[in-house]
PDB file of C-alpha atoms in Angstrom:
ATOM      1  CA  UNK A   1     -30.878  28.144 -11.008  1.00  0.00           C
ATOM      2  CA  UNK A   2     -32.696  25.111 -10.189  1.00  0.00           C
ATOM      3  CA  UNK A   3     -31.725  22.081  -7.735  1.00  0.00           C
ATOM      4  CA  UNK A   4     -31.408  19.457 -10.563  1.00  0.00           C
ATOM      5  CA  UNK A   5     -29.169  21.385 -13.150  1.00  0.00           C
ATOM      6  CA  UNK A   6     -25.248  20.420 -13.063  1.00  0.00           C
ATOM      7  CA  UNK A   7     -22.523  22.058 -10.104  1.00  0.00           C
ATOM      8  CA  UNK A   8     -19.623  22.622 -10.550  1.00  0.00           C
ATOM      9  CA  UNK A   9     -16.725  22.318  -8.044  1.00  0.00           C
ATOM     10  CA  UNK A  10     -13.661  23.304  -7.931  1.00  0.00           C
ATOM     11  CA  UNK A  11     -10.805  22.717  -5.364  1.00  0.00           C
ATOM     12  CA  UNK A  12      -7.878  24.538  -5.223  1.00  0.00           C
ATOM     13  CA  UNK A  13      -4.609  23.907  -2.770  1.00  0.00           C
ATOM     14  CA  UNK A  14      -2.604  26.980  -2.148  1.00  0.00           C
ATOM     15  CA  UNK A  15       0.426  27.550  -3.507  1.00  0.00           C
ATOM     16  CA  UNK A  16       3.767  26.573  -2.221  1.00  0.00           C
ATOM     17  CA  UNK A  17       4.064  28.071   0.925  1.00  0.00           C
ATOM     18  CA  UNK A  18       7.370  29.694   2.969  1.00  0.00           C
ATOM     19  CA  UNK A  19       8.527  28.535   6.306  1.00  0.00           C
ATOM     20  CA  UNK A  20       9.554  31.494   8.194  1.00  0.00           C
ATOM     21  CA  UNK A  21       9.203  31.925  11.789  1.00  0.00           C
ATOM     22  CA  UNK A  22       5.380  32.897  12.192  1.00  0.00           C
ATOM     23  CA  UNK A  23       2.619  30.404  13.093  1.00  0.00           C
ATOM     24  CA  UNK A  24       1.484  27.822  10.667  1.00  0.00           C
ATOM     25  CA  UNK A  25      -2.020  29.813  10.011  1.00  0.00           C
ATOM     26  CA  UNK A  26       0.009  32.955   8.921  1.00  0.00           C
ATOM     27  CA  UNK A  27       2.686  31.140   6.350  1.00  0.00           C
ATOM     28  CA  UNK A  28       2.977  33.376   3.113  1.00  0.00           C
ATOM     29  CA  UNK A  29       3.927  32.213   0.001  1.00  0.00           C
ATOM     30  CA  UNK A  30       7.561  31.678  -0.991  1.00  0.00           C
ATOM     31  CA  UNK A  31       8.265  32.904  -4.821  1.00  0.00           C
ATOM     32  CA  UNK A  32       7.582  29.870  -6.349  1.00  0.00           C
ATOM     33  CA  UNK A  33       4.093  30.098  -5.112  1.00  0.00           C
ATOM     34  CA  UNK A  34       3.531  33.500  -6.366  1.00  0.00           C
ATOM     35  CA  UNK A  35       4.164  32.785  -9.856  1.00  0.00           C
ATOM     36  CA  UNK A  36       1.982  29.405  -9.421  1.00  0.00           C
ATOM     37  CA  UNK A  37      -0.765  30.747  -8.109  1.00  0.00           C
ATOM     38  CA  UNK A  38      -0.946  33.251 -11.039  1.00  0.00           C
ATOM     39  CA  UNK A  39      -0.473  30.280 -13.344  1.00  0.00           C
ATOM     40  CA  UNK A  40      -2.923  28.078 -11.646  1.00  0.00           C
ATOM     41  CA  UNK A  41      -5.566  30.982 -12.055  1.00  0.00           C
ATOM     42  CA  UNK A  42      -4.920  31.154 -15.787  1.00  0.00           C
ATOM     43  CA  UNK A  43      -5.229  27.682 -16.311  1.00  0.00           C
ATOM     44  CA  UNK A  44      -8.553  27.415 -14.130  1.00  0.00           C
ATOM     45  CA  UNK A  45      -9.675  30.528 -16.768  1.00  0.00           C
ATOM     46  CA  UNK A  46      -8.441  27.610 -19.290  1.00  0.00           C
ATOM     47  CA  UNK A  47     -11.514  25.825 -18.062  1.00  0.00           C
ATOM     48  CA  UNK A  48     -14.442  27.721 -19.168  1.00  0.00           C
ATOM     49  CA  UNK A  49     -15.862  27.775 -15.423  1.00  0.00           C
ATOM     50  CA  UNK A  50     -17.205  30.954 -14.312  1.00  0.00           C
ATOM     51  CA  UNK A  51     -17.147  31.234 -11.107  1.00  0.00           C
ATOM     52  CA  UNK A  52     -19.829  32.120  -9.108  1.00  0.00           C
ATOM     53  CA  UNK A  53     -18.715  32.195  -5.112  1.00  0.00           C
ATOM     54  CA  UNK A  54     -15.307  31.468  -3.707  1.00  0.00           C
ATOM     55  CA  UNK A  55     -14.531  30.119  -0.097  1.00  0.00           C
ATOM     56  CA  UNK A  56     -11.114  30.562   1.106  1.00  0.00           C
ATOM     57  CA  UNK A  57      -9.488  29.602   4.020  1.00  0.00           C
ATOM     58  CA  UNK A  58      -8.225  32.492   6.412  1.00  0.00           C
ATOM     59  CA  UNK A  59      -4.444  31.232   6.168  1.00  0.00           C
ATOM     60  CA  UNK A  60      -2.409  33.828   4.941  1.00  0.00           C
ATOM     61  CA  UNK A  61      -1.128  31.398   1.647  1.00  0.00           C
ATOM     62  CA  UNK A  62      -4.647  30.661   0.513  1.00  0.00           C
ATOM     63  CA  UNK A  63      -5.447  34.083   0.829  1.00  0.00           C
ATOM     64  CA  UNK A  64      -2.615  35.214  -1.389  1.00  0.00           C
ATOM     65  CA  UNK A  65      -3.226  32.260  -3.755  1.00  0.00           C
ATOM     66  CA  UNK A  66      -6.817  33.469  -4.148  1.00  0.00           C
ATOM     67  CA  UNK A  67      -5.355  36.899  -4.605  1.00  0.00           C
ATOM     68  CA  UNK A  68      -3.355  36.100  -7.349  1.00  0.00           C
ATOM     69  CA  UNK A  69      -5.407  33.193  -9.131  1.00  0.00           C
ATOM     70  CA  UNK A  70      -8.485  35.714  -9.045  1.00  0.00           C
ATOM     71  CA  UNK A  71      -6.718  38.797 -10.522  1.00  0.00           C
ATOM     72  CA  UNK A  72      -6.276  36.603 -13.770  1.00  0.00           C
ATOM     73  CA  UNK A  73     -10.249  36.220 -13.747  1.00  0.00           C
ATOM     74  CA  UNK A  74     -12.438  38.856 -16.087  1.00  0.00           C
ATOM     75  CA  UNK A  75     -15.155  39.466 -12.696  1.00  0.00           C
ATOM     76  CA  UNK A  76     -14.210  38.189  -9.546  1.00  0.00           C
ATOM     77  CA  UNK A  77     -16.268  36.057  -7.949  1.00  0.00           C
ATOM     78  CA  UNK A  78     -17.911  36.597  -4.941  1.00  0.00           C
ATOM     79  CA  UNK A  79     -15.768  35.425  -1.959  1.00  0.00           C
ATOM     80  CA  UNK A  80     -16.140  34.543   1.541  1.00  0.00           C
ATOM     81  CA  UNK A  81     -13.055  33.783   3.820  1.00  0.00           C
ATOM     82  CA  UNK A  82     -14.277  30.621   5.912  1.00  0.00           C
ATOM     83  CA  UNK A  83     -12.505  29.909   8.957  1.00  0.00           C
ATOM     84  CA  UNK A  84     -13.638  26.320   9.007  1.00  0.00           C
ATOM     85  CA  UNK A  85     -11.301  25.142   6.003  1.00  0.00           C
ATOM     86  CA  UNK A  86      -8.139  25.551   7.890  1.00  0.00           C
ATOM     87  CA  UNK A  87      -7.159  22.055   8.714  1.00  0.00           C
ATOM     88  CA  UNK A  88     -10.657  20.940   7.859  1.00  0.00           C
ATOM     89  CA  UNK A  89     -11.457  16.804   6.991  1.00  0.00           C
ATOM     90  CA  UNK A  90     -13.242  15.614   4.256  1.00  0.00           C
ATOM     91  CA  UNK A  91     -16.332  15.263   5.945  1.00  0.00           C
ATOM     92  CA  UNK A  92     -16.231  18.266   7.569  1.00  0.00           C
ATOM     93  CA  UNK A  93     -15.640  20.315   4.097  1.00  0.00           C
ATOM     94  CA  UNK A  94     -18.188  18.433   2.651  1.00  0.00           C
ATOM     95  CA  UNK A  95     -20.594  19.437   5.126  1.00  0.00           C
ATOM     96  CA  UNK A  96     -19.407  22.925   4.895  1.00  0.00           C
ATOM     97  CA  UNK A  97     -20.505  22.725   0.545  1.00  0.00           C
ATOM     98  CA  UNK A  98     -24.134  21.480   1.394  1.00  0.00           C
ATOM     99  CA  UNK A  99     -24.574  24.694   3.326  1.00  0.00           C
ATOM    100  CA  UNK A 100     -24.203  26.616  -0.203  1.00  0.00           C
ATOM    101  CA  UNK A 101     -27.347  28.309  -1.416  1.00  0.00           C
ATOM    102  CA  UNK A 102     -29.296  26.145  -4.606  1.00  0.00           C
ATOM    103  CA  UNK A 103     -28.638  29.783  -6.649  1.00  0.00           C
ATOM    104  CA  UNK A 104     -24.591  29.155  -6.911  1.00  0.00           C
ATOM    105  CA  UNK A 105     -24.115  26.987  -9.884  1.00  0.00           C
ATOM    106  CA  UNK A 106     -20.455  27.181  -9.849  1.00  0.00           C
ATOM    107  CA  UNK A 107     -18.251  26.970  -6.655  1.00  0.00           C
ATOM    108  CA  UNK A 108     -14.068  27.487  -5.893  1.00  0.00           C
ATOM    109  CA  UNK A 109     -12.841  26.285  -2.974  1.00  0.00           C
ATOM    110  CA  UNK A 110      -9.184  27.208  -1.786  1.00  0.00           C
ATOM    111  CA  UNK A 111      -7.572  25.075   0.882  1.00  0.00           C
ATOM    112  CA  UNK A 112      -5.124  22.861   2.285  1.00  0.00           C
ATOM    113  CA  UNK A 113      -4.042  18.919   1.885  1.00  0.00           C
ATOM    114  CA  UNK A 114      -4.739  16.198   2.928  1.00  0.00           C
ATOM    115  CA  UNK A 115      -8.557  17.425   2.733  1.00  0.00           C
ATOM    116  CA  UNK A 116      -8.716  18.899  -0.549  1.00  0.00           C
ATOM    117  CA  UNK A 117      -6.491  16.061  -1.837  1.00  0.00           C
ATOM    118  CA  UNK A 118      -8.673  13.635  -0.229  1.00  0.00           C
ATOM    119  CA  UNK A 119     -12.407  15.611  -0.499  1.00  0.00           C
ATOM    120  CA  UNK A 120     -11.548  15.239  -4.723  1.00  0.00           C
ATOM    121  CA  UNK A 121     -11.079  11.309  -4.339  1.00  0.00           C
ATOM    122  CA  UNK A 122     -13.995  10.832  -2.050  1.00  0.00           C
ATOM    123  CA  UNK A 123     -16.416  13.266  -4.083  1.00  0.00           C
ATOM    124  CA  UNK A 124     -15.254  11.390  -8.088  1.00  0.00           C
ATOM    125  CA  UNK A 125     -17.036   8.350  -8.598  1.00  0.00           C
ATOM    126  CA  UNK A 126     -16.090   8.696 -12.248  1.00  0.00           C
ATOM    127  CA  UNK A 127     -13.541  10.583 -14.366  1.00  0.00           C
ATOM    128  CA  UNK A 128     -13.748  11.855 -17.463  1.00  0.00           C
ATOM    129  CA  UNK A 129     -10.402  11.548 -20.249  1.00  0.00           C
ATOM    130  CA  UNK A 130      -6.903  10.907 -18.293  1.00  0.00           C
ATOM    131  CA  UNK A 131      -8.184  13.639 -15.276  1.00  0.00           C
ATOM    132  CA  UNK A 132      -8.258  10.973 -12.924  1.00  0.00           C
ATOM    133  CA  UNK A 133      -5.098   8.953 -14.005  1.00  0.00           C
ATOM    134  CA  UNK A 134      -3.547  12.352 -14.223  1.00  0.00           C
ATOM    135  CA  UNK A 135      -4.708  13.203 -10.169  1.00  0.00           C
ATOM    136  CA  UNK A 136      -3.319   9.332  -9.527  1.00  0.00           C
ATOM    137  CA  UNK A 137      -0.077  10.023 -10.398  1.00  0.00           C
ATOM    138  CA  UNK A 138       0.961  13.243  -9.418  1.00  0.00           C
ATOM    139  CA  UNK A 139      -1.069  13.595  -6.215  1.00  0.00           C
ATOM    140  CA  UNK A 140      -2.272  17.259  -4.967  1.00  0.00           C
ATOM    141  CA  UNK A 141       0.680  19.214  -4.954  1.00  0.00           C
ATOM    142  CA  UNK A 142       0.499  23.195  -4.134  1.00  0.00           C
ATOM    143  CA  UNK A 143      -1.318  25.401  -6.789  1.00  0.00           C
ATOM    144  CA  UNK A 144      -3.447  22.106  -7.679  1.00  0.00           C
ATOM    145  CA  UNK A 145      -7.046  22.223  -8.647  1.00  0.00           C
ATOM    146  CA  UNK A 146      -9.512  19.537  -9.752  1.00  0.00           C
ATOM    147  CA  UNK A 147     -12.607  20.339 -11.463  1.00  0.00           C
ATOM    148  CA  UNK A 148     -15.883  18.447 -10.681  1.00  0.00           C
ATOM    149  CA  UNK A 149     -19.571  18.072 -11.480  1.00  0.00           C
ATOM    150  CA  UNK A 150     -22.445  16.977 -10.200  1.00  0.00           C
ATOM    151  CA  UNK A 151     -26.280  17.395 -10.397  1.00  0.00           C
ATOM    152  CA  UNK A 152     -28.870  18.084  -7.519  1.00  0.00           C
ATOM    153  CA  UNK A 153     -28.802  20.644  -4.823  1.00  0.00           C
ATOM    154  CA  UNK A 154     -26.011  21.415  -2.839  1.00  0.00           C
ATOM    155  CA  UNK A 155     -26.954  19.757   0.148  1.00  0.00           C
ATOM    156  CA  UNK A 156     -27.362  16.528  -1.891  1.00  0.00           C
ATOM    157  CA  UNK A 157     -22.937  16.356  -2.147  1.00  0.00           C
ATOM    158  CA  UNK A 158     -21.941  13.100  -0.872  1.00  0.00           C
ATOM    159  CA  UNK A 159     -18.786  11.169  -1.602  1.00  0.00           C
ATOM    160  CA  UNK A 160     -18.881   9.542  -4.924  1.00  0.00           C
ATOM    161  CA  UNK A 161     -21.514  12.043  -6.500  1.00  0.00           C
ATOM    162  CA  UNK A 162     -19.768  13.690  -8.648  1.00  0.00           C
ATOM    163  CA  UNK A 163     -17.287  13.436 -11.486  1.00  0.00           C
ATOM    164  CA  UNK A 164     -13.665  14.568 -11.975  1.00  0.00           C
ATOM    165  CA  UNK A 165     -13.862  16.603 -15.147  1.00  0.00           C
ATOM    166  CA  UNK A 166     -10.413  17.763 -14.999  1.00  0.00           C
ATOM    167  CA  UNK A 167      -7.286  18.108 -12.768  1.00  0.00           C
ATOM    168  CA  UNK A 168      -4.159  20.613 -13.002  1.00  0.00           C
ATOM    169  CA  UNK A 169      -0.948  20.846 -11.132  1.00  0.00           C
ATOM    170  CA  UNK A 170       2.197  22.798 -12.129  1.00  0.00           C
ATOM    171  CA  UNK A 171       4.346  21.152 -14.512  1.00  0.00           C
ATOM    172  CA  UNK A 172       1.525  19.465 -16.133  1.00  0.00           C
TER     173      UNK A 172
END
């Protein structure tokens, strides 16, 4: 794949989480994120993106997310469980997705809010159809993923780069 053809992002918050008595690192799911993580993974299916490598935070509820969301998949994806998305900022994701290699056309990130609420808003300078209207009004709840794109190499991803090509949250 070359530097200049279209990237595609796409960043995923867990699923709702439980609250039992365990740090906040090892949180499962609760029940109501198991069946929207499996939902979330169909609908990112829905999307026509293929997947090429995954990064996943090492909390327990993004691993299980992935684990669910990925079983829906035809091939999983190649995935990497990257300790440095676990209460990671904006910037500090972003810097994370210009260290991906110029052959991954098509990337999945699973994390946590506020950053992957706030990485989608700082990435979209435009939005295609209602997406963005869509991502307005109902926020980033758990099991969310936006879908963006943008052309050059990875280490060219700055904030307004790329556009929000579509957005899904549970309920929608």
């Amino acid at each position: 794949m070359s530097a200049a053809e279209p990237r595609t992002i796409v960043l995923f918050r867990h699923a709702k989480a439980d609250w039992p008595q365990v740090t906040d690192h090892e949180r499962p799911l609760a029940d109501r994120g198991r069946k929207d993580a499996a939902e979330a993974g169909r609908r990112l299916l829905d999307t026509g993106v293929a997947v090429d490598l995954a990064l996943c935070s090492t909390a327990t509820r993004t691993r299980e997310t992935w684990k669910l969301a990925v079983h829906e998949f035809p091939h999983r994806p190649k995935t990497i469980y990257e300790e440095r998305i676990y209460e990671a900022s904006p910037g500090e994701l972003i810097a994370l997705l210009n260290e991906t290699p110029d052959d991954v056309g098509n990337l999945l990130l699973v994390g946590h809010n506020p950053g992957v609420h706030a990485l989608a808003e700082i990435l979209a300078g435009s939005a295609e159809a209602d997406a963005g209207g869509r991502m307005d009004r109902r926020g980033f709840p758990a099991a969310a993923f936006a879908v963006l794109s943008f052309e050059g190499p990875w280490k060219s991803l700055e904030p307004r780069v790329a556009t929000l090509r579509d957005y899904w949250a549970p309920s929608d």
